Coordinates of C-alpha atoms in Angstrom, one line a residue:
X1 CA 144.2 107.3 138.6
X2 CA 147.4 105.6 139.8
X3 CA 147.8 103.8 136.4
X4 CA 147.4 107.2 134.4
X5 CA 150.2 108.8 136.7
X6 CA 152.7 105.5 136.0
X7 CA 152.4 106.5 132.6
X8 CA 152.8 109.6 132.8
X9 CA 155.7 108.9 134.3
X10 CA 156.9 106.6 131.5
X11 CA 156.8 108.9 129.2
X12 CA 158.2 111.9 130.5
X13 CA 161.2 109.0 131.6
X14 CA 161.4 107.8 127.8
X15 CA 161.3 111.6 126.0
X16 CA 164.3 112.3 129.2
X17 CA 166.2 109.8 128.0
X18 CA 166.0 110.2 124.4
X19 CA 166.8 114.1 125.2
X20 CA 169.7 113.0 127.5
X21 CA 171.2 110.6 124.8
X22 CA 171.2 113.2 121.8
X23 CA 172.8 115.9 123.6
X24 CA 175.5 113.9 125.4
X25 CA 176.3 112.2 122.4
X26 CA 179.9 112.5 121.1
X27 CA 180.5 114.4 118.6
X28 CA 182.5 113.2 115.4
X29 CA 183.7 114.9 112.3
X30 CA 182.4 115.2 109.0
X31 CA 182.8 112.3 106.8
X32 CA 183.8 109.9 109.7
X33 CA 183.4 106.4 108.7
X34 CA 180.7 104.1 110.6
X35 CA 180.5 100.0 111.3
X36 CA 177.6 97.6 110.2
X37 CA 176.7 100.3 107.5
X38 CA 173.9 97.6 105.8
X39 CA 172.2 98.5 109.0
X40 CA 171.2 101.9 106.7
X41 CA 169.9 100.1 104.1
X42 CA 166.6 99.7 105.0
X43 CA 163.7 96.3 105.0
X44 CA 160.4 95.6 103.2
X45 CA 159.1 96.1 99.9
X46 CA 156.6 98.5 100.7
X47 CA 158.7 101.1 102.6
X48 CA 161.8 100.6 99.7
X49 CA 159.1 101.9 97.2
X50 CA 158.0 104.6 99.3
X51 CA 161.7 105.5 99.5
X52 CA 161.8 104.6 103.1
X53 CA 159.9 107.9 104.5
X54 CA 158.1 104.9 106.6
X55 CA 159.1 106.1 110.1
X56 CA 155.6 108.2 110.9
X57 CA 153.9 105.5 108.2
X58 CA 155.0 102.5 110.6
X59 CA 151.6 100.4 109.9
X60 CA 153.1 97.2 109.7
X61 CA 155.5 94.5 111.4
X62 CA 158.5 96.5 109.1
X63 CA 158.0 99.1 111.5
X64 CA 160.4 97.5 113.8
X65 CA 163.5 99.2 111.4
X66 CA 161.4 102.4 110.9
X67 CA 160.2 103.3 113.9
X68 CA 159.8 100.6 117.3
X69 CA 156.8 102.3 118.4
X70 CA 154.7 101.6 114.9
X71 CA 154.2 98.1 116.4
X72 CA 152.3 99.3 118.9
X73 CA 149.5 99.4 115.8
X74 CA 149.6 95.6 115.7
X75 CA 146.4 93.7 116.2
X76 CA 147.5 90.5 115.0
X77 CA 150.6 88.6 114.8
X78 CA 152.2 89.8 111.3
X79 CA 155.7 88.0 109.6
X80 CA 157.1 89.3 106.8
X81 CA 159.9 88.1 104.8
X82 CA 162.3 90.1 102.5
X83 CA 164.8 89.4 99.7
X84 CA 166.8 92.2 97.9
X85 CA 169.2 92.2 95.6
X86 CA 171.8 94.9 96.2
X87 CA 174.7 96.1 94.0
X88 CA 177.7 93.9 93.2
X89 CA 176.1 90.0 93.6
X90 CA 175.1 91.3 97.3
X91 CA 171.9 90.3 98.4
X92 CA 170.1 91.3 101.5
X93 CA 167.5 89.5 103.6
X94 CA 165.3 90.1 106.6
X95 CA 162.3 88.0 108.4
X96 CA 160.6 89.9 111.2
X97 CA 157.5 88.9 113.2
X98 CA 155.6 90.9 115.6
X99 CA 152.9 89.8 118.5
X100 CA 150.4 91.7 120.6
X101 CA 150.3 90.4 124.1
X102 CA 147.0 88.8 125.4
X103 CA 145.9 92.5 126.4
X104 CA 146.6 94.2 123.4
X105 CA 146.8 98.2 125.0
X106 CA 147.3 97.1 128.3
X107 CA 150.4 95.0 127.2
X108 CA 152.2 96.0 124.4
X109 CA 153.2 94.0 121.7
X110 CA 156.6 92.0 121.3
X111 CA 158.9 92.0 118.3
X112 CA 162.0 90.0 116.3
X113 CA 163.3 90.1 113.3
X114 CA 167.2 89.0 111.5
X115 CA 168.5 91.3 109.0
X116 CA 171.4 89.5 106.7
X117 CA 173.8 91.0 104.4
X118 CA 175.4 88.7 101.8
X119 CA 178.5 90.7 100.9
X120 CA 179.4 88.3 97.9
X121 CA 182.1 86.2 96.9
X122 CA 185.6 87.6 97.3
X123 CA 188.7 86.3 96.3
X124 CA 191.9 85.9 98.3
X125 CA 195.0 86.5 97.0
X126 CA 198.7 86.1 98.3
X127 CA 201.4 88.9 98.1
X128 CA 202.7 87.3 94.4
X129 CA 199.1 87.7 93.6
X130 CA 198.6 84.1 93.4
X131 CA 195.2 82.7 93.9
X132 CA 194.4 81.5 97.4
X133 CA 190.6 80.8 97.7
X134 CA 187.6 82.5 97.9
X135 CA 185.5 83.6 100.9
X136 CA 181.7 84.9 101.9
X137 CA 181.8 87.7 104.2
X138 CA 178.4 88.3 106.0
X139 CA 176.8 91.1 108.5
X140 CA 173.6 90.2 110.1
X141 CA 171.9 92.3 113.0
X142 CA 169.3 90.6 115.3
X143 CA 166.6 92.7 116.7
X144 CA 164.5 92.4 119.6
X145 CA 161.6 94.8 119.8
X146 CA 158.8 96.2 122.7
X147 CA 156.0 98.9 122.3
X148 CA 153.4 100.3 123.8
X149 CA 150.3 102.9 123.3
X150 CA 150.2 104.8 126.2
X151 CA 147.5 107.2 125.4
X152 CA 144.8 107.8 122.5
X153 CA 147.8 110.0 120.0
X154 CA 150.8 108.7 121.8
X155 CA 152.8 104.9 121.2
X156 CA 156.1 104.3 122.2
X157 CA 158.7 101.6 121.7
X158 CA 162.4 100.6 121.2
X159 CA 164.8 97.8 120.0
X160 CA 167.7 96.4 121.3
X161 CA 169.8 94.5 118.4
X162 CA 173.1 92.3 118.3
X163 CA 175.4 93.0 115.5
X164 CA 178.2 90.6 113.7
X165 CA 180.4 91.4 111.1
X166 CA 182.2 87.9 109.5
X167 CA 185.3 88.5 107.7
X168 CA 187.6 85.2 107.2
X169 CA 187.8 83.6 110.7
X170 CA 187.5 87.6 112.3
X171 CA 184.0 88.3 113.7
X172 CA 183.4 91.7 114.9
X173 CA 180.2 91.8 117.4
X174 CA 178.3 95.0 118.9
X175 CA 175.0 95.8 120.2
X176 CA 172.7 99.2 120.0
X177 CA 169.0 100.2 120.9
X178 CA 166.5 102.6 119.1
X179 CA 164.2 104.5 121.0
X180 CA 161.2 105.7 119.0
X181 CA 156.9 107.1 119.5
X182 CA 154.3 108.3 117.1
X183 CA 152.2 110.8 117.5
X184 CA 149.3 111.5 116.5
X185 CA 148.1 115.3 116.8
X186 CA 144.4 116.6 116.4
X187 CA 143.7 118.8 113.3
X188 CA 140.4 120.3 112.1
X189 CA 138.2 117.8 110.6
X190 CA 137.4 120.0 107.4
X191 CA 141.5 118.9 106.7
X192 CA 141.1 115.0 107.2
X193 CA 138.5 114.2 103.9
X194 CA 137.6 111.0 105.4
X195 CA 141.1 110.3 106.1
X196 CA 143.2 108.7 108.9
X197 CA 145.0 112.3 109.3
X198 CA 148.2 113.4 110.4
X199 CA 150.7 111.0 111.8
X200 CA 154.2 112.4 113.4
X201 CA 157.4 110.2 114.1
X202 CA 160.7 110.3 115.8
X203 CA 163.3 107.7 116.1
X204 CA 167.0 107.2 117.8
X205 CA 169.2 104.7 116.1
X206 CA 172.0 102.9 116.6
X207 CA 172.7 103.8 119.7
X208 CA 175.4 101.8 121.1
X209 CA 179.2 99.8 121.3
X210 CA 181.9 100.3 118.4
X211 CA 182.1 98.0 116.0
X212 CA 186.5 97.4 115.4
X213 CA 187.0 100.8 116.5
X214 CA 184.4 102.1 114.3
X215 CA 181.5 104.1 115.8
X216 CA 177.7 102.9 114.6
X217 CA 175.6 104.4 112.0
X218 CA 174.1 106.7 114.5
X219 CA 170.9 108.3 113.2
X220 CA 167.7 110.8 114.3
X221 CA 164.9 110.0 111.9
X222 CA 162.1 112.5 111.5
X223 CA 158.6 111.4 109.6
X224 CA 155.4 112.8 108.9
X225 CA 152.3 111.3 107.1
X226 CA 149.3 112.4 106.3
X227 CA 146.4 110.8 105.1
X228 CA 143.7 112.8 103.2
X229 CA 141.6 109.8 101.9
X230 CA 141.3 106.6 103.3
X231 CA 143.3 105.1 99.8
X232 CA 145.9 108.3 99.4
X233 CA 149.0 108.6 102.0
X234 CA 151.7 110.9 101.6
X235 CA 154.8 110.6 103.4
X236 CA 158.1 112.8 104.4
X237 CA 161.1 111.6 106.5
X238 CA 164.2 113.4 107.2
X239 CA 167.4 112.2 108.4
X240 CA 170.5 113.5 110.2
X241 CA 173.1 110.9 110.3
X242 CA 175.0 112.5 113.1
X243 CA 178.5 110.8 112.7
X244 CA 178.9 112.3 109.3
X245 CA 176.8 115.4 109.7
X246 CA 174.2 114.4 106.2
X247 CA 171.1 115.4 106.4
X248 CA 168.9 113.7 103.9
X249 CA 165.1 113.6 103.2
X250 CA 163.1 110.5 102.0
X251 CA 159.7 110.9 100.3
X252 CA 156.9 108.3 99.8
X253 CA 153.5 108.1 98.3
X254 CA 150.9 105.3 98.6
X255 CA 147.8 105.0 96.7
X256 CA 145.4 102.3 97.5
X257 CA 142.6 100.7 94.9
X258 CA 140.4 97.8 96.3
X259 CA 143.4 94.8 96.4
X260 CA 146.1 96.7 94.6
X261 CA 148.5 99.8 95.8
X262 CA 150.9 101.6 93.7
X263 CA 154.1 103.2 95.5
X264 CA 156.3 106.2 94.2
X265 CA 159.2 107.3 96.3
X266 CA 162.3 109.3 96.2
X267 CA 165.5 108.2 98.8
X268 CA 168.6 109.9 99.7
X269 CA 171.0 108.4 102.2
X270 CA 173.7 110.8 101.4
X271 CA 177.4 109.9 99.6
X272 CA 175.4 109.9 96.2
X273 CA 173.1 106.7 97.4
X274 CA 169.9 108.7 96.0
X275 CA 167.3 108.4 93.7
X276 CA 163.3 107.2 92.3
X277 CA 161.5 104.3 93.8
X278 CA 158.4 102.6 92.8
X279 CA 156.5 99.4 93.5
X280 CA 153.1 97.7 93.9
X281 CA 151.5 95.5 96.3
X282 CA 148.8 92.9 96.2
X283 CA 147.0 92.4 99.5
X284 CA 144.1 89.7 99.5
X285 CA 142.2 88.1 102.7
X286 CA 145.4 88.1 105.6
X287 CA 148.7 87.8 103.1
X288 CA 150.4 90.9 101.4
X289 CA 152.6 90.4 98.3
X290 CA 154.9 93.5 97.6
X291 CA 157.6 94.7 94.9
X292 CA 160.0 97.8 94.8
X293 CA 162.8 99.0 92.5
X294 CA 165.4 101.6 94.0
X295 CA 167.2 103.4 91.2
X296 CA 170.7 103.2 91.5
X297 CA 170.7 107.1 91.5
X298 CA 173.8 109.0 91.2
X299 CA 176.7 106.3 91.8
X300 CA 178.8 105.7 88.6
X301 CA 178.0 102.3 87.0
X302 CA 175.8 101.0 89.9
X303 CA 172.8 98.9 89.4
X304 CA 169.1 99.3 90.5
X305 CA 168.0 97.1 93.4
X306 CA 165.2 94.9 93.7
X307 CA 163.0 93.6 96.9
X308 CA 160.0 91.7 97.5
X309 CA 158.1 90.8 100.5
X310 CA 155.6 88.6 102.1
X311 CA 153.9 89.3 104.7
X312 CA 150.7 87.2 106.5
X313 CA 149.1 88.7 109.6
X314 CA 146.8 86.4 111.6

């Protein structure tokens, strides 16, 4: 009895202070520029295919950029490493690993992951426009992540991550948190088909320090999945980036064949980043190979992207 009350009290704390923060957040206006802006670019093969509507998906250890409490799911350790080629000889990395504590409801399970952007090579030039080296700026956000499942339809979680920006010998550092949950509500059993049913998700990001005077990619992510058949998942994410007032909409769908899955998505992340996804994925015994291409969408002489992941869960 006492343990059910101290979580009830846990979660009305965590859905007071996730209120709290939204509303007495400041407000900025439209079109204001943000820092660390790769952290808006999203990790894992699998959710860039679904067009990053992963945030009520959250399955796997990639939930820890989606949506914290999705690791709360987690009944083995699971890594996953990423590489993705962005535009302009950019490429972006991440390696995340996730790990269920010895009691798996009772205590949660931990997180970590890196995120690194490779901005390129750029070159340096003096005021006569002569030649004076090259350099190799970088971003890179570390992530350290908890969550929990505090009753049968209801995890929670969060992540508190350091930032760095390199730019010559300057090195610009921040830190934020997410707060997220997933929900799972009850709907008639004539509607689920076998399925795992409807899945609803909420998460707070970026919450935190500027970054050079710059304020964070502060975001509210919305998603909802729903599961019909155990190898058919459709998924819907909606974003309000609330320091430059976009609201944009992800969509995702999964469909599962014995070892193989086929992903079609559709992304916007506002400023004309938008457009088709697709990928696959191989999954055999405890590993998970997985591809996406994200069109380049709307933006003038820009190039799809390319990811692919590993993951191994043990």
């Amino acid at each position: 009895m006492l343990n059910k009350k101290l979580q009830q009290v846990s979660v009305n704390l965590f859905f007071s202070l996730l209120s709290t923060l939204y509303f007495l957040l400041p407000n900025a206006e439209a079109g204001a520029d943000t820092a660390a802006d790769f952290l808006k670019l999203g990790i894992g093969a699998r959710a860039s295919a679904l067009g990053e509507a992963f945030c009520a998906v959250a399955d796997s250890v990639d939930a820890i950029y989606y949506n914290p409490a999705g690791l709360a799911r987690l009944k083995q350790k699971e890594v996953c490493a990423m590489y993705g080629d962005k535009r302009e000889d950019t490429a972006r990395t991440s390696l995340v690993y996730a790990q269920p504590l010895q009691e798996w409801e009772a205590g949660g399970v931990l997180g970590i992951g890196i995120i690194y952007q490779d901005l390129g090579e750029i070159e340096l030039r003096d005021k006569s426009n002569q030649p004076q080296g090259s350099i190799n700026p970088a971003e890179f956000a570390v992530i350290f992540s908890y969550a929990k499942k505090y009753y049968e339809n209801l995890l929670l979680g969060g992540n508190v991550k350091y930032i760095q920006r390199e730019l010559k010998k300057i090195k610009a550092k921040g830190a934020a948190f997410d707060l997220g949950l997933l929900y799972f509500p009850q709907i008639p059993k004539s509607l689920n088909l076998s399925g795992t049913g409807l899945t609803t998700g909420l998460c707070l990001e970026n919450i935190g320090s500027k970054i050079k005077g710059d304020e964070l990619p502060l975001n509210l992510r919305l998603g909802v999945a729903y599961s019909a058949l155990n190898n058919l998942t459709c998924s819907l994410d909606v974003n309000q980036h609330l320091y430059n007032s976009d609201l944009c909409w992800n969509l995702g769908l999964e469909y599962r064949y014995s070892l193989l899955a086929v992903r079609l998505g559709y992304f916007d992340k506002g400023r004309q980043i938008k457009g088709l996804s697709y990928g696959f994925g191989i999954k055999y015994l405890g590993y998970q190979l997985d591809f996406a291409n994200l069109a380049s969408g709307e933006m003038e002489d820009a190039e799809d992207m390319n990811r692919i992941s590993l993951s191994v869960s043990w």
